[in-house]
CSV table of C-alpha atoms in Angstrom, one decimal:
chain,number,residue,atom,x,y,z
C,1,MET,CA,-9.7,-44.7,-171.8
C,2,TYR,CA,-10.8,-44.3,-168.3
C,3,ILE,CA,-9.5,-43.1,-164.9
C,4,SER,CA,-9.1,-45.9,-162.4
C,5,ARG,CA,-7.9,-43.8,-159.4
C,6,LEU,CA,-7.7,-40.1,-158.6
C,7,ALA,CA,-5.8,-38.7,-155.7
C,8,LEU,CA,-6.0,-35.0,-154.5
C,9,ASP,CA,-3.7,-33.2,-152.1
C,10,HIS,CA,-4.7,-29.7,-150.9
C,11,TYR,CA,-7.2,-29.3,-153.8
C,12,ARG,CA,-9.9,-26.8,-152.8
C,13,SER,CA,-11.9,-28.4,-149.9
C,14,TRP,CA,-9.9,-31.6,-149.9
C,15,SER,CA,-6.7,-31.8,-147.9
C,16,GLN,CA,-6.3,-35.4,-149.1
C,17,VAL,CA,-8.6,-37.9,-150.8
C,18,VAL,CA,-8.3,-40.9,-153.0
C,19,VAL,CA,-11.2,-41.9,-155.2
C,20,ASP,CA,-11.5,-45.2,-157.2
C,21,PHE,CA,-13.5,-45.2,-160.4
C,22,VAL,CA,-14.5,-47.9,-162.8
C,23,PRO,CA,-15.3,-47.9,-166.6
C,24,GLY,CA,-18.9,-47.0,-167.4
C,25,VAL,CA,-21.1,-44.9,-165.0
C,26,ASN,CA,-19.7,-43.6,-161.7
C,27,LEU,CA,-22.2,-41.9,-159.5
C,28,ILE,CA,-20.7,-39.5,-157.0
C,29,ILE,CA,-23.2,-38.7,-154.3
C,30,GLY,CA,-22.9,-35.9,-151.7
C,31,ASN,CA,-24.7,-32.9,-150.2
C,32,ASN,CA,-23.7,-29.5,-151.4
C,33,GLY,CA,-20.6,-28.3,-149.8
C,34,LEU,CA,-19.0,-31.7,-149.3
C,35,GLY,CA,-16.7,-31.4,-152.3
C,36,LYS,CA,-18.2,-33.7,-155.0
C,37,THR,CA,-17.9,-31.1,-157.7
C,38,ASN,CA,-14.3,-30.4,-156.7
C,39,ILE,CA,-13.5,-34.1,-157.5
C,40,VAL,CA,-14.8,-33.9,-161.1
C,41,GLU,CA,-13.3,-30.4,-161.5
C,42,ALA,CA,-9.9,-31.9,-160.8
C,43,VAL,CA,-10.4,-34.2,-163.7
C,44,GLU,CA,-11.3,-31.3,-165.9
C,45,VAL,CA,-8.2,-29.4,-164.8
C,46,LEU,CA,-5.9,-32.4,-165.5
C,47,SER,CA,-7.6,-32.7,-168.9
C,48,THR,CA,-7.8,-29.1,-170.2
C,49,GLY,CA,-5.5,-27.2,-167.9
C,50,SER,CA,-8.3,-25.0,-166.6
C,51,SER,CA,-11.7,-25.1,-164.9
C,52,HIS,CA,-15.0,-23.6,-166.2
C,53,ARG,CA,-15.6,-22.4,-162.6
C,54,THR,CA,-12.8,-19.9,-162.4
C,55,SER,CA,-10.6,-17.8,-164.7
C,56,SER,CA,-7.4,-18.6,-162.7
C,57,THR,CA,-5.9,-21.6,-161.0
C,58,LEU,CA,-5.3,-19.9,-157.6
C,59,PRO,CA,-8.8,-20.8,-156.2
C,60,LEU,CA,-8.0,-24.5,-156.8
C,61,ILE,CA,-5.5,-24.5,-154.0
C,62,GLU,CA,-6.7,-25.3,-150.4
C,63,ARG,CA,-6.8,-22.2,-148.3
C,64,GLY,CA,-3.5,-21.7,-146.4
C,65,GLN,CA,-1.5,-23.9,-148.8
C,66,THR,CA,0.8,-23.0,-151.7
C,67,THR,CA,0.4,-26.0,-153.9
C,68,ALA,CA,-2.4,-28.4,-154.9
C,69,THR,CA,-1.6,-31.8,-156.5
C,70,ILE,CA,-3.8,-33.9,-158.8
C,71,ARG,CA,-2.7,-37.5,-159.6
C,72,ALA,CA,-4.6,-39.9,-161.8
C,73,ASN,CA,-4.1,-43.5,-163.0
C,74,VAL,CA,-5.4,-43.6,-166.6
C,75,VAL,CA,-6.1,-46.9,-168.2
C,76,ASP,CA,-5.8,-47.2,-172.0
C,77,VAL,CA,-7.6,-50.2,-173.4
C,78,ALA,CA,-6.5,-51.8,-176.7
C,79,GLY,CA,-7.8,-54.7,-178.7
C,80,GLU,CA,-11.1,-56.5,-178.6
C,81,HIS,CA,-12.8,-59.2,-176.4
C,82,GLY,CA,-13.2,-62.6,-178.0
C,83,THR,CA,-16.5,-63.6,-179.5
C,84,ASP,CA,-18.7,-66.5,-178.3
C,85,ASP,CA,-16.6,-68.9,-180.3
C,86,GLN,CA,-13.3,-67.6,-178.8
C,87,ASP,CA,-12.1,-68.2,-175.3
C,88,GLN,CA,-9.2,-65.8,-175.4
C,89,SER,CA,-9.4,-62.0,-175.2
C,90,THR,CA,-7.1,-59.8,-177.1
C,91,VAL,CA,-7.7,-56.8,-174.8
C,92,THR,CA,-4.6,-55.3,-173.2
C,93,GLU,CA,-4.6,-52.5,-170.6
C,94,HIS,CA,-1.8,-50.0,-170.1
C,95,VAL,CA,-1.8,-47.7,-167.0
C,96,THR,CA,-0.2,-44.3,-167.0
C,97,THR,CA,0.1,-42.0,-164.0
C,98,TYR,CA,-0.4,-38.3,-164.6
C,99,GLU,CA,0.4,-35.7,-162.0
C,100,ALA,CA,-0.3,-32.0,-162.0
C,101,SER,CA,1.0,-29.5,-159.5
C,102,ILE,CA,-1.0,-26.2,-159.2
C,103,HIS,CA,1.1,-23.4,-157.7
C,104,ALA,CA,0.1,-20.2,-156.0
C,105,ARG,CA,3.2,-18.6,-157.6
C,106,GLY,CA,5.1,-19.7,-160.6
C,107,ALA,CA,4.3,-22.0,-163.4
C,108,ASN,CA,2.0,-25.1,-163.0
C,109,ARG,CA,4.0,-28.3,-163.5
C,110,ALA,CA,3.3,-31.9,-164.5
C,111,ARG,CA,4.9,-35.4,-164.4
C,112,VAL,CA,4.1,-38.6,-166.3
C,113,ASN,CA,4.9,-41.9,-164.5
C,114,SER,CA,7.0,-39.9,-161.9
C,115,GLY,CA,9.3,-38.8,-164.7
C,116,SER,CA,11.0,-35.4,-165.1
C,117,SER,CA,9.1,-32.2,-164.4
C,118,MET,CA,7.4,-30.4,-167.4
C,119,TYR,CA,4.9,-27.7,-167.9
C,120,LEU,CA,1.3,-28.6,-167.2
C,121,ARG,CA,0.4,-27.6,-170.8
C,122,ASP,CA,2.7,-30.4,-172.0
C,123,ILE,CA,0.2,-33.1,-170.9
C,124,ILE,CA,-3.0,-31.3,-171.9
C,125,GLY,CA,-5.1,-33.4,-174.3
C,126,GLN,CA,-3.7,-36.7,-173.1
C,127,ILE,CA,-6.8,-37.3,-170.9
C,128,PRO,CA,-9.5,-35.7,-173.0
C,129,SER,CA,-12.8,-34.9,-171.2
C,130,VAL,CA,-16.1,-33.0,-171.9
C,131,SER,CA,-18.0,-31.5,-169.0
C,132,PHE,CA,-21.7,-30.8,-168.9
C,133,THR,CA,-22.5,-28.4,-166.0
C,134,PRO,CA,-25.3,-26.2,-164.7
C,135,GLU,CA,-23.5,-23.2,-166.2
C,136,ASP,CA,-23.7,-24.6,-169.8
C,137,GLN,CA,-26.7,-22.4,-170.7
C,138,ARG,CA,-24.4,-19.4,-170.3
C,139,LEU,CA,-22.6,-20.6,-173.5
C,140,ILE,CA,-25.8,-19.3,-175.2
C,141,SER,CA,-27.2,-16.7,-172.9
C,142,GLY,CA,-24.1,-15.4,-171.1
C,143,ASP,CA,-21.4,-12.9,-171.9
C,144,PRO,CA,-18.6,-13.6,-174.3
C,145,ALA,CA,-16.2,-14.7,-171.5
C,146,ALA,CA,-18.0,-18.0,-171.0
C,147,ARG,CA,-17.8,-18.7,-174.7
C,148,ARG,CA,-14.1,-17.9,-174.8
C,149,THR,CA,-13.5,-20.3,-171.9
C,150,PHE,CA,-15.2,-23.0,-174.0
C,151,LEU,CA,-13.0,-22.1,-177.0
C,152,ASN,CA,-9.8,-22.2,-174.9
C,153,GLN,CA,-10.6,-25.6,-173.4
C,154,ALA,CA,-11.5,-26.9,-176.9
C,155,GLY,CA,-8.3,-25.5,-178.3
C,156,ALA,CA,-6.2,-27.0,-175.5
C,157,LEU,CA,-7.6,-30.4,-176.4
C,158,LEU,CA,-7.6,-30.1,-180.2
C,159,GLU,CA,-4.9,-27.6,-181.4
C,160,PRO,CA,-1.3,-28.5,-180.7
C,161,GLY,CA,0.5,-25.5,-179.2
C,162,TYR,CA,-2.7,-23.7,-178.4
C,163,LEU,CA,-2.1,-23.3,-174.6
C,164,ALA,CA,1.4,-22.1,-175.1
C,165,ALA,CA,0.3,-19.6,-177.7
C,166,LEU,CA,-2.5,-18.4,-175.4
C,167,GLN,CA,-0.2,-18.0,-172.4
C,168,GLN,CA,2.3,-16.0,-174.6
C,169,PHE,CA,-0.5,-13.8,-175.9
C,170,THR,CA,-1.8,-13.2,-172.4
C,171,ARG,CA,1.7,-12.2,-171.2
C,172,ILE,CA,2.2,-9.8,-174.1
C,173,GLY,CA,-1.2,-8.3,-173.6
C,174,LYS,CA,-0.5,-7.6,-169.9
C,175,GLN,CA,2.8,-5.9,-170.8
C,176,ARG,CA,1.2,-3.8,-173.5
C,177,ALA,CA,-1.6,-2.7,-171.2
C,178,THR,CA,0.9,-1.7,-168.6
C,179,LEU,CA,2.7,0.5,-171.2
C,180,LEU,CA,-0.6,2.1,-172.2
C,181,LYS,CA,-1.4,3.1,-168.6
C,182,GLN,CA,2.2,4.4,-168.2
C,183,LEU,CA,1.9,6.4,-171.4
C,184,GLY,CA,-1.4,7.9,-170.2
C,185,ALA,CA,0.1,8.8,-166.8
C,186,ASN,CA,3.1,10.5,-168.4
C,187,GLN,CA,1.0,12.5,-170.8
C,188,ASN,CA,-1.2,13.7,-168.0
C,189,ALA,CA,1.8,14.6,-165.9
C,190,GLY,CA,3.6,16.4,-168.8
C,191,GLN,CA,6.5,13.9,-168.6
C,192,PRO,CA,8.5,12.5,-171.6
C,193,VAL,CA,6.8,9.7,-173.6
C,194,ASP,CA,9.3,8.8,-176.3
C,195,ALA,CA,10.8,5.8,-174.4
C,196,VAL,CA,7.3,4.5,-173.6
C,197,LEU,CA,6.1,4.9,-177.2
C,198,SER,CA,9.1,3.0,-178.5
C,199,GLY,CA,8.4,0.1,-176.1
C,200,LEU,CA,4.7,0.2,-177.0
C,201,GLU,CA,5.5,-0.1,-180.7
C,202,ILE,CA,7.6,-3.2,-180.0
C,203,TRP,CA,4.9,-4.9,-177.8
C,204,THR,CA,2.2,-4.0,-180.3
C,205,GLY,CA,4.0,-5.9,-183.0
C,206,GLN,CA,4.3,-8.9,-180.8
C,207,PHE,CA,0.7,-8.6,-179.7
C,208,ILE,CA,-0.5,-8.6,-183.3
C,209,GLU,CA,1.7,-11.6,-184.2
C,210,ALA,CA,0.5,-13.6,-181.2
C,211,GLY,CA,-3.1,-12.6,-181.7
C,212,ILE,CA,-3.2,-13.6,-185.3
C,213,ALA,CA,-1.9,-17.1,-184.3
C,214,ILE,CA,-4.7,-17.5,-181.7
C,215,THR,CA,-7.3,-16.2,-184.1
C,216,ARG,CA,-6.3,-18.6,-186.9
C,217,MET,CA,-6.5,-21.6,-184.4
C,218,ARG,CA,-9.9,-20.5,-183.1
C,219,ARG,CA,-11.1,-20.1,-186.7
C,220,HIS,CA,-10.1,-23.7,-187.4
C,221,LEU,CA,-11.8,-24.9,-184.2
C,222,ILE,CA,-15.1,-23.3,-185.2
C,223,ALA,CA,-14.8,-24.9,-188.7
C,224,LEU,CA,-14.5,-28.3,-187.0
C,225,LEU,CA,-17.4,-27.8,-184.7
C,226,ALA,CA,-20.0,-26.0,-186.9
C,227,GLU,CA,-21.3,-29.0,-188.9
C,228,PRO,CA,-21.6,-31.5,-186.1
C,229,PHE,CA,-23.2,-28.8,-183.9
C,230,ALA,CA,-25.9,-28.2,-186.4
C,231,ARG,CA,-26.4,-31.9,-187.1
C,232,ILE,CA,-26.6,-32.9,-183.4
C,233,TYR,CA,-29.1,-30.1,-182.6
C,234,ARG,CA,-31.4,-31.4,-185.4
C,235,ASP,CA,-31.1,-34.9,-183.8
C,236,LEU,CA,-32.0,-33.5,-180.4
C,237,ALA,CA,-34.7,-31.0,-181.4
C,238,GLY,CA,-36.1,-32.2,-184.7
C,239,ASP,CA,-35.2,-32.3,-188.4
C,240,THR,CA,-36.8,-28.9,-189.0
C,241,GLU,CA,-34.7,-27.0,-186.5
C,242,GLN,CA,-31.8,-24.9,-187.8
C,243,VAL,CA,-28.9,-23.6,-185.9
C,244,SER,CA,-25.5,-22.2,-186.9
C,245,LEU,CA,-22.2,-21.6,-185.2
C,246,GLY,CA,-19.8,-18.9,-186.3
C,247,TYR,CA,-16.7,-17.0,-185.2
C,248,LEU,CA,-16.7,-13.3,-184.3
C,249,PRO,CA,-13.0,-12.5,-184.0
C,250,SER,CA,-11.9,-9.1,-182.8
C,251,PHE,CA,-9.1,-9.3,-185.3
C,252,ASP,CA,-11.6,-9.7,-188.1
C,253,GLU,CA,-8.9,-8.7,-190.6
C,254,VAL,CA,-7.7,-12.3,-190.3
C,255,LEU,CA,-10.9,-13.3,-192.2
C,256,LEU,CA,-10.4,-10.7,-194.8
C,257,PHE,CA,-6.7,-10.8,-195.7
C,258,ASP,CA,-4.1,-13.5,-196.2
C,259,GLU,CA,-1.6,-11.2,-194.6
C,260,PRO,CA,-3.5,-9.2,-192.1
C,261,HIS,CA,-0.6,-7.7,-190.1
C,262,GLN,CA,-0.6,-4.3,-191.8
C,263,ALA,CA,-4.4,-3.9,-191.6
C,264,ILE,CA,-4.4,-4.7,-187.9
C,265,SER,CA,-1.6,-2.3,-187.3
C,266,GLU,CA,-3.6,0.5,-189.0
C,267,HIS,CA,-6.6,-0.5,-186.8
C,268,PHE,CA,-4.4,0.1,-183.7
C,269,GLN,CA,-3.3,3.5,-185.0
C,270,ARG,CA,-7.0,4.5,-185.3
C,271,ILE,CA,-7.9,3.5,-181.8
C,272,TYR,CA,-4.6,4.7,-180.2
C,273,PRO,CA,-6.2,7.7,-178.3
C,274,GLY,CA,-8.9,5.5,-176.8
C,275,GLU,CA,-6.4,2.8,-175.6
C,276,VAL,CA,-4.2,5.4,-173.9
C,277,ALA,CA,-7.2,7.1,-172.3
C,278,ARG,CA,-8.5,3.8,-170.9
C,279,GLY,CA,-5.2,1.9,-170.4
C,280,VAL,CA,-6.5,-1.3,-171.9
C,281,ASN,CA,-6.1,-3.3,-175.1
C,282,LEU,CA,-9.3,-2.5,-177.0
C,283,ILE,CA,-9.0,-5.1,-179.7
C,284,GLY,CA,-7.5,-8.6,-179.8
C,285,PRO,CA,-8.5,-12.3,-179.1
C,286,GLN,CA,-9.3,-11.4,-175.5
C,287,ARG,CA,-12.5,-9.8,-177.0
C,288,ASP,CA,-13.5,-12.6,-179.3
C,289,ASP,CA,-17.0,-14.1,-179.3
C,290,LEU,CA,-19.0,-16.9,-181.0
C,291,SER,CA,-22.1,-16.4,-183.1
C,292,LEU,CA,-24.9,-18.8,-182.2
C,293,GLU,CA,-28.1,-18.4,-184.3
C,294,LEU,CA,-31.4,-20.1,-184.3
C,295,PHE,CA,-33.2,-19.8,-187.7
C,296,ASP,CA,-30.7,-17.0,-188.6
C,297,MET,CA,-31.6,-15.0,-185.4
C,298,PRO,CA,-29.3,-14.5,-182.4
C,299,ALA,CA,-30.1,-17.3,-180.0
C,300,LYS,CA,-29.2,-15.1,-177.0
C,301,GLU,CA,-32.1,-12.8,-177.8
C,302,PHE,CA,-34.7,-15.1,-179.4
C,303,ALA,CA,-34.2,-18.7,-178.1
C,304,SER,CA,-36.3,-20.1,-175.2
C,305,ASN,CA,-34.6,-21.5,-172.2
C,306,GLY,CA,-35.3,-25.0,-173.5
C,307,GLU,CA,-33.8,-24.2,-176.9
C,308,MET,CA,-30.7,-22.6,-175.2
C,309,TRP,CA,-30.2,-25.8,-173.1
C,310,THR,CA,-30.5,-27.9,-176.2
C,311,MET,CA,-28.0,-25.7,-178.1
C,312,ALA,CA,-25.6,-26.0,-175.2
C,313,LEU,CA,-25.9,-29.8,-175.1
C,314,ALA,CA,-25.4,-29.9,-178.9
C,315,LEU,CA,-22.3,-27.7,-178.6
C,316,LYS,CA,-20.7,-30.0,-175.9
C,317,MET,CA,-21.7,-33.1,-177.8
C,318,ALA,CA,-20.2,-31.7,-181.0
C,319,LEU,CA,-16.9,-31.1,-179.1
C,320,PHE,CA,-17.0,-34.7,-177.9
C,321,GLN,CA,-17.5,-35.9,-181.5
C,322,VAL,CA,-14.7,-33.8,-182.9
C,323,ILE,CA,-12.3,-35.0,-180.1
C,324,GLN,CA,-13.2,-38.6,-180.8
C,325,ASP,CA,-12.7,-38.2,-184.5
C,326,LYS,CA,-9.5,-36.2,-184.3
C,327,LEU,CA,-7.8,-37.9,-181.4
C,328,GLY,CA,-9.1,-41.4,-181.9
C,329,THR,CA,-10.3,-41.8,-178.3
C,330,ARG,CA,-13.6,-41.3,-176.5
C,331,PRO,CA,-13.3,-38.4,-173.9
C,332,ILE,CA,-14.4,-38.9,-170.3
C,333,VAL,CA,-17.8,-37.5,-169.9
C,334,ILE,CA,-18.5,-35.4,-166.7
C,335,LEU,CA,-22.1,-34.7,-165.8
C,336,ASP,CA,-21.9,-32.2,-162.9
C,337,ASP,CA,-25.2,-31.8,-161.1
C,338,VAL,CA,-27.0,-31.2,-164.4
C,339,PHE,CA,-30.2,-33.2,-164.0
C,340,ALA,CA,-32.0,-30.6,-161.9
C,341,GLN,CA,-31.6,-28.2,-164.8
C,342,LEU,CA,-33.0,-30.5,-167.5
C,343,ASP,CA,-36.5,-31.7,-168.3
C,344,ASP,CA,-37.3,-35.4,-168.7
C,345,SER,CA,-36.7,-35.4,-172.5
C,346,ARG,CA,-33.2,-33.7,-172.3
C,347,ARG,CA,-32.3,-36.0,-169.3
C,348,ALA,CA,-33.0,-39.0,-171.4
C,349,GLN,CA,-31.0,-37.6,-174.3
C,350,ILE,CA,-27.9,-36.8,-172.3
C,351,LEU,CA,-28.1,-40.1,-170.4
C,352,ASP,CA,-28.4,-42.1,-173.7
C,353,PHE,CA,-25.3,-40.2,-174.9
C,354,ALA,CA,-23.4,-40.8,-171.7
C,355,ALA,CA,-24.2,-44.5,-171.4
C,356,ARG,CA,-22.4,-45.2,-174.7
C,357,GLN,CA,-19.1,-43.8,-173.5
C,358,ASP,CA,-16.0,-45.4,-171.9
C,359,GLN,CA,-16.4,-43.6,-168.7
C,360,THR,CA,-19.0,-41.2,-167.2
C,361,LEU,CA,-18.7,-39.3,-163.9
C,362,ILE,CA,-22.0,-38.1,-162.6
C,363,THR,CA,-22.4,-35.9,-159.5
C,364,VAL,CA,-25.8,-35.7,-157.6
C,365,ALA,CA,-26.8,-34.5,-154.1
C,366,ALA,CA,-28.7,-37.7,-153.4
C,367,GLU,CA,-29.0,-41.1,-155.1
C,368,GLY,CA,-32.7,-40.3,-155.7
C,369,ASP,CA,-31.7,-37.3,-157.8
C,370,ALA,CA,-30.1,-39.5,-160.4
C,371,PRO,CA,-32.5,-40.7,-163.2
C,372,GLU,CA,-33.3,-44.3,-163.0
C,373,ALA,CA,-31.5,-44.9,-166.3
C,374,ALA,CA,-28.2,-44.0,-164.7
C,375,THR,CA,-28.4,-46.6,-162.0
C,376,ARG,CA,-30.5,-49.3,-163.7
C,377,GLU,CA,-29.7,-52.9,-162.8
C,378,GLY,CA,-27.1,-51.7,-160.3
C,379,ARG,CA,-24.6,-51.0,-163.1
C,380,ALA,CA,-23.4,-47.6,-161.6
C,381,HIS,CA,-20.4,-47.5,-159.3
C,382,VAL,CA,-21.6,-45.4,-156.3
C,383,ILE,CA,-19.1,-43.2,-154.5
C,384,ASP,CA,-20.3,-41.8,-151.1
C,385,VAL,CA,-18.6,-38.4,-150.7
C,386,ALA,CA,-19.7,-38.1,-147.0
C,387,ALA,CA,-18.0,-41.4,-146.3
C,388,LEU,CA,-14.9,-40.3,-148.1
C,389,LYS,CA,-14.7,-37.1,-146.1
C,390,ALA,CA,-15.3,-38.9,-142.8
C,391,GLN,CA,-12.6,-41.4,-143.6
C,392,TYR,CA,-10.0,-38.8,-144.4
C,393,ASP,CA,-11.0,-36.5,-141.6
C,394,ALA,CA,-10.3,-39.4,-139.2
C,395,PHE,CA,-7.0,-40.1,-141.0
C,396,ALA,CA,-5.9,-36.4,-140.6
C,397,GLN,CA,-6.9,-36.5,-136.9
C,398,SER,CA,-4.8,-39.7,-136.4
C,399,LEU,CA,-1.8,-38.0,-138.0
C,400,GLN,CA,-2.2,-34.9,-135.8
C,401,GLU,CA,-2.5,-37.0,-132.6
C,402,SER,CA,0.5,-39.1,-133.6
C,403,LEU,CA,2.5,-36.0,-134.0
C,404,GLN,CA,1.4,-34.7,-130.6
C,405,GLN,CA,2.3,-38.0,-129.1
C,406,SER,CA,5.8,-37.8,-130.6
C,407,ILE,CA,6.3,-34.3,-129.3
C,408,ALA,CA,5.1,-35.2,-125.9
C,409,ALA,CA,7.4,-38.3,-125.8
C,410,GLN,CA,10.4,-36.2,-126.7
C,411,SER,CA,9.6,-33.7,-124.0
C,412,GLY,CA,9.1,-36.4,-121.4
C,413,ASP,CA,5.4,-35.7,-120.7
C,414,THR,CA,4.2,-39.3,-120.4
C,415,ALA,CA,0.7,-38.5,-119.4
C,416,LEU,CA,0.1,-36.4,-122.5
C,417,ALA,CA,1.8,-39.1,-124.6
C,418,ASP,CA,-0.6,-41.8,-123.2
C,419,ASP,CA,-3.7,-39.6,-123.9
C,420,ALA,CA,-2.5,-38.9,-127.5
C,421,SER,CA,-1.8,-42.6,-128.0
C,422,ARG,CA,-5.3,-43.7,-126.9
C,423,SER,CA,-7.0,-41.0,-129.2
C,424,GLY,CA,-4.7,-41.9,-132.1
C,425,ASN,CA,-5.6,-45.6,-131.9
C,426,THR,CA,-9.3,-44.7,-132.0
C,427,ALA,CA,-8.9,-42.4,-135.1
C,428,ALA,CA,-6.6,-44.8,-136.8
C,429,SER,CA,-9.3,-47.5,-137.0
C,430,ALA,CA,-11.2,-45.3,-139.5
C,431,ALA,CA,-8.1,-44.2,-141.4
C,432,PRO,CA,-7.7,-45.1,-145.1
C,433,ASP,CA,-5.4,-47.9,-146.1
C,434,ALA,CA,-3.7,-46.0,-148.8
C,435,ASP,CA,-0.8,-43.6,-148.6
C,436,VAL,CA,-2.3,-40.6,-150.4
C,437,SER,CA,1.1,-39.2,-151.4
C,438,HIS,CA,1.8,-42.3,-153.5
C,439,VAL,CA,-1.6,-43.8,-154.2
C,440,ALA,CA,-1.8,-42.8,-157.9
C,441,ASP,CA,1.7,-44.2,-158.6
C,442,THR,CA,0.7,-47.8,-157.8
C,443,GLY,CA,-0.7,-48.7,-161.2
C,444,GLU,CA,-3.6,-50.4,-159.6
C,445,SER,CA,-7.1,-49.9,-160.9
C,446,GLY,CA,-8.7,-49.8,-157.5
C,447,GLN,CA,-12.0,-51.3,-158.7
C,448,ARG,CA,-14.3,-52.8,-156.3
């Protein structure tokens, strides 16, 4: 599986852009601030429904716009090439166009092959990807939120119904927190609380039910990841190295009881005064964490920076392995500006891993920043982000001047129309050939 063409409309810094990719290594080069990370982030969002860079989708939309759109042509390859004794190839390629619409208000939507509208979560997992980023060390050294984001993206790819369950749990949690705040305000003001208490009891029951479902899916995820994580770390760091991955659920009653509902309900009764006083949900999957240990000691406290990086790489590689085993396809690998963070040994390890995949997207500030192994023998497909930006800036200028010309012509101002026409012809010479609004619906690979 690989993406042959990606089109973005009003996505972060890109008003419009179309990028052609090839199987194998794609090197995306551009100075900081030009939008190279935004390109690969869009792939991550289409793949997992979220970005590791933000906790909400609102920042993904270009400033001043209400909707961002991501379109991608995805090529599935089936069969095998012929051997030396065979002239014919049995390889077949099937192209599917996926579209995601990110909205400032309302639910995010998706389409497949320009079909009927569905929720974005309905296509999650169909384009699996694993991202390696400069923030990966936070999986070991950072706060629990980074590790929960990793869990949520893994769950979106590996657990059917995970995103829907997570969205339902989040909605219930917000409603319950609102009632807790209202209850505290009523108590402080000496107002009746019976109605609020009744509503809180109902929402607490739903919160427990939804939270248990999330906890059980996360427990299954950790069970899938723990063994390959330990094995891959040994491969990277040496046979004597020992690491472990565990799950620290806030609803730890799920690990202790087959039917934990009553025990969790009693837990809520014990912490009720604290929840009302603070107006927040004090327990639940929103407070889960992972246990990452090196030689049975907390890695966050005892591991060196190099060991933390290796653990983070092993965790992401373990996710790749589980996705490949469970879904039967190799995820797209995204290496977003990671080489400056790694020493030579770890660069070689991650490049060796990436070179064996169906498609790898690498971002660097300059071509010289990419290790030689990534561009050896000219095998990498190079994408110049500065040239892309210049091309589409000229295209936008051409459209604006054409509009001015049309307005001037309708008003009878021929001098203004002639000036706009001359400027428009100049800008049009640099405009892209493709119509961005339809480019990802063509089914063409766009390889050059």
